[in-house]
Coordinates of C-alpha atoms in Angstrom, one line a residue:
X1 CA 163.2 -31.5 101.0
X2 CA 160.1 -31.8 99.0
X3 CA 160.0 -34.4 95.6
X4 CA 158.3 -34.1 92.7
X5 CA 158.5 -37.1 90.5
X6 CA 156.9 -37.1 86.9
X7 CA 156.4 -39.4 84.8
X8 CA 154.1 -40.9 81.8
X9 CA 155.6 -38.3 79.0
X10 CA 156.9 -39.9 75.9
X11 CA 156.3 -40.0 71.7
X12 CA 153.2 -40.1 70.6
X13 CA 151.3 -39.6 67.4
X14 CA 148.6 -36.6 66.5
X15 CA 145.3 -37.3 68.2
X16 CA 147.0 -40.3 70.8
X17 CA 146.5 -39.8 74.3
X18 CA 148.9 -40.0 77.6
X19 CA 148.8 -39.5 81.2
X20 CA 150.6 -38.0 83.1
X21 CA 151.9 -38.4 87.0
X22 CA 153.4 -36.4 89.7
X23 CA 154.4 -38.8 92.7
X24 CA 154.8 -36.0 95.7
X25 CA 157.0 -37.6 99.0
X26 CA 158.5 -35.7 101.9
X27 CA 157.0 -32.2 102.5
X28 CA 155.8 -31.2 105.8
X29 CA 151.8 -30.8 105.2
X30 CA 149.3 -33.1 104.7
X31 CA 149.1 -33.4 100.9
X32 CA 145.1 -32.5 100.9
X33 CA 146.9 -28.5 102.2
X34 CA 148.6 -27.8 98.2
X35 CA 147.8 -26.6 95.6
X36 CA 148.9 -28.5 92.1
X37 CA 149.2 -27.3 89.0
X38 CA 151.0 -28.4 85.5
X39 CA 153.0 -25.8 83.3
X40 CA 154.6 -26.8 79.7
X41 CA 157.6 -25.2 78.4
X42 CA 158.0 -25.3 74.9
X43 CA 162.1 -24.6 73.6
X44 CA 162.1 -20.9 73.1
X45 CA 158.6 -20.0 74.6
X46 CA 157.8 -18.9 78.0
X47 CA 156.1 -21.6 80.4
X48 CA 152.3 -21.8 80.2
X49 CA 149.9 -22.6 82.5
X50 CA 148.1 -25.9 81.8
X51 CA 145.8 -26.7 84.1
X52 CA 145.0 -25.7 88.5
X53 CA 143.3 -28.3 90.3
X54 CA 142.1 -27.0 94.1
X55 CA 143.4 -28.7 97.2
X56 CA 140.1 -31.3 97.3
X57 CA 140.3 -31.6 93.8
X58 CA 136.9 -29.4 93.8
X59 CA 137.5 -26.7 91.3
X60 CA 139.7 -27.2 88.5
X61 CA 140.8 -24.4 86.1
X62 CA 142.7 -25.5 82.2
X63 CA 144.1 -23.0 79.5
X64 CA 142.0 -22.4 76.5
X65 CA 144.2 -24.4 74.7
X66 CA 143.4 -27.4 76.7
X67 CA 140.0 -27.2 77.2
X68 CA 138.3 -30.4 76.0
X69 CA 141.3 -32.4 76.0
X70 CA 142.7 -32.5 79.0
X71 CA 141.7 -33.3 82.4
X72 CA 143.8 -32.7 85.7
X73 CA 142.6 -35.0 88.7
X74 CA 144.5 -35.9 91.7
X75 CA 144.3 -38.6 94.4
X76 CA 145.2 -37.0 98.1
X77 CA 145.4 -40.6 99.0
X78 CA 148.3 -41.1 96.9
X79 CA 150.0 -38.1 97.2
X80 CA 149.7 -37.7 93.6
X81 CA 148.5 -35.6 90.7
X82 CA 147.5 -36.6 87.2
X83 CA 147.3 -34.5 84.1
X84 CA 145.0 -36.7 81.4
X85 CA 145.8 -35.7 77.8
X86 CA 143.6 -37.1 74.8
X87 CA 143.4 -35.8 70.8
X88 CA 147.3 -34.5 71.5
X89 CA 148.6 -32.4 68.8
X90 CA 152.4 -31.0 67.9
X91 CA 151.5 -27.7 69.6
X92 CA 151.5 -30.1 72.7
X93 CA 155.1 -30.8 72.3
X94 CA 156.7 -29.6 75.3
X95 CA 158.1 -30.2 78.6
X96 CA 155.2 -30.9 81.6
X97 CA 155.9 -29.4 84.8
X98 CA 154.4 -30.5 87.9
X99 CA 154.2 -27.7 90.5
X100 CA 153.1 -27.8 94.1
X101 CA 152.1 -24.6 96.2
X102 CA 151.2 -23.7 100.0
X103 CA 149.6 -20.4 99.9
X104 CA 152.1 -17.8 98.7
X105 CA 154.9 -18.9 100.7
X106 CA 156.2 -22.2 99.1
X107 CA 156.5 -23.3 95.7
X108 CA 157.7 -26.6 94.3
X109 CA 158.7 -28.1 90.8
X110 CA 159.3 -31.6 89.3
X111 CA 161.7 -31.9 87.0
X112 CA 159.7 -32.4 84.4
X113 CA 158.8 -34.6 81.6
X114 CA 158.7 -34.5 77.8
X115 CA 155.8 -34.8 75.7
X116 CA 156.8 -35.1 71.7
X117 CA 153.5 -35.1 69.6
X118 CA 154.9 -35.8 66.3
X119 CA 154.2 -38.5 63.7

């Protein structure tokens, strides 16, 4: 089955910067065919969109809340996808979800990693 493996969250203080990485292996498509995207989940809030990024890494597409801060990128040679965070602040604190799509069909999730913002 497909795998999703994330990594790069951690502790960081107010305005630090990480990166994250989601490592893709054994799905049936060339990787160049999905689309990526991150989510965050915050305890007791519903999971937000973070940030789209097309299937050539083209178009790109981040929350509001994001905007300026972050930057999703991915490398089709790698099979991966990278979420750049810079000027993090607590509201950042959550978990980071990669998630990798085929059309409508297929849909799949890391298991995600935690981000604590906190000084």
């Amino acid at each position: 089955q497909v795998q999703l493996v994330e990594s790069g969250g951690g502790l960081v203080q107010p305005g630090g910067s990480l990166r994250l990485s989601c490592a893709a292996s054994r799905f049936t498509f060339a990787f160049s065919n999905y689309l990526m995207r991150w989510y965050r989940q915050a305890p007791g809030k519903e999971r937000e969109l973070v940030a789209t990024i097309s299937n050539d890494g083209g178009v790109t597409t981040l929350a509001d809340s994001v905007k300026g801060r972050f930057t999703i990128s991915r490398d089709n040679a790698k099979n991966t996808v990278y979420l750049q965070m810079n000027s993090l602040q607590p509201e950042d604190t959550a978990v980071y979800y990669c998630k990798m799509s085929l059309g409508g069909l297929y849909d799949y999730w890391g298991q995600g990693t935690q981000v604590t913002v906190s000084s």
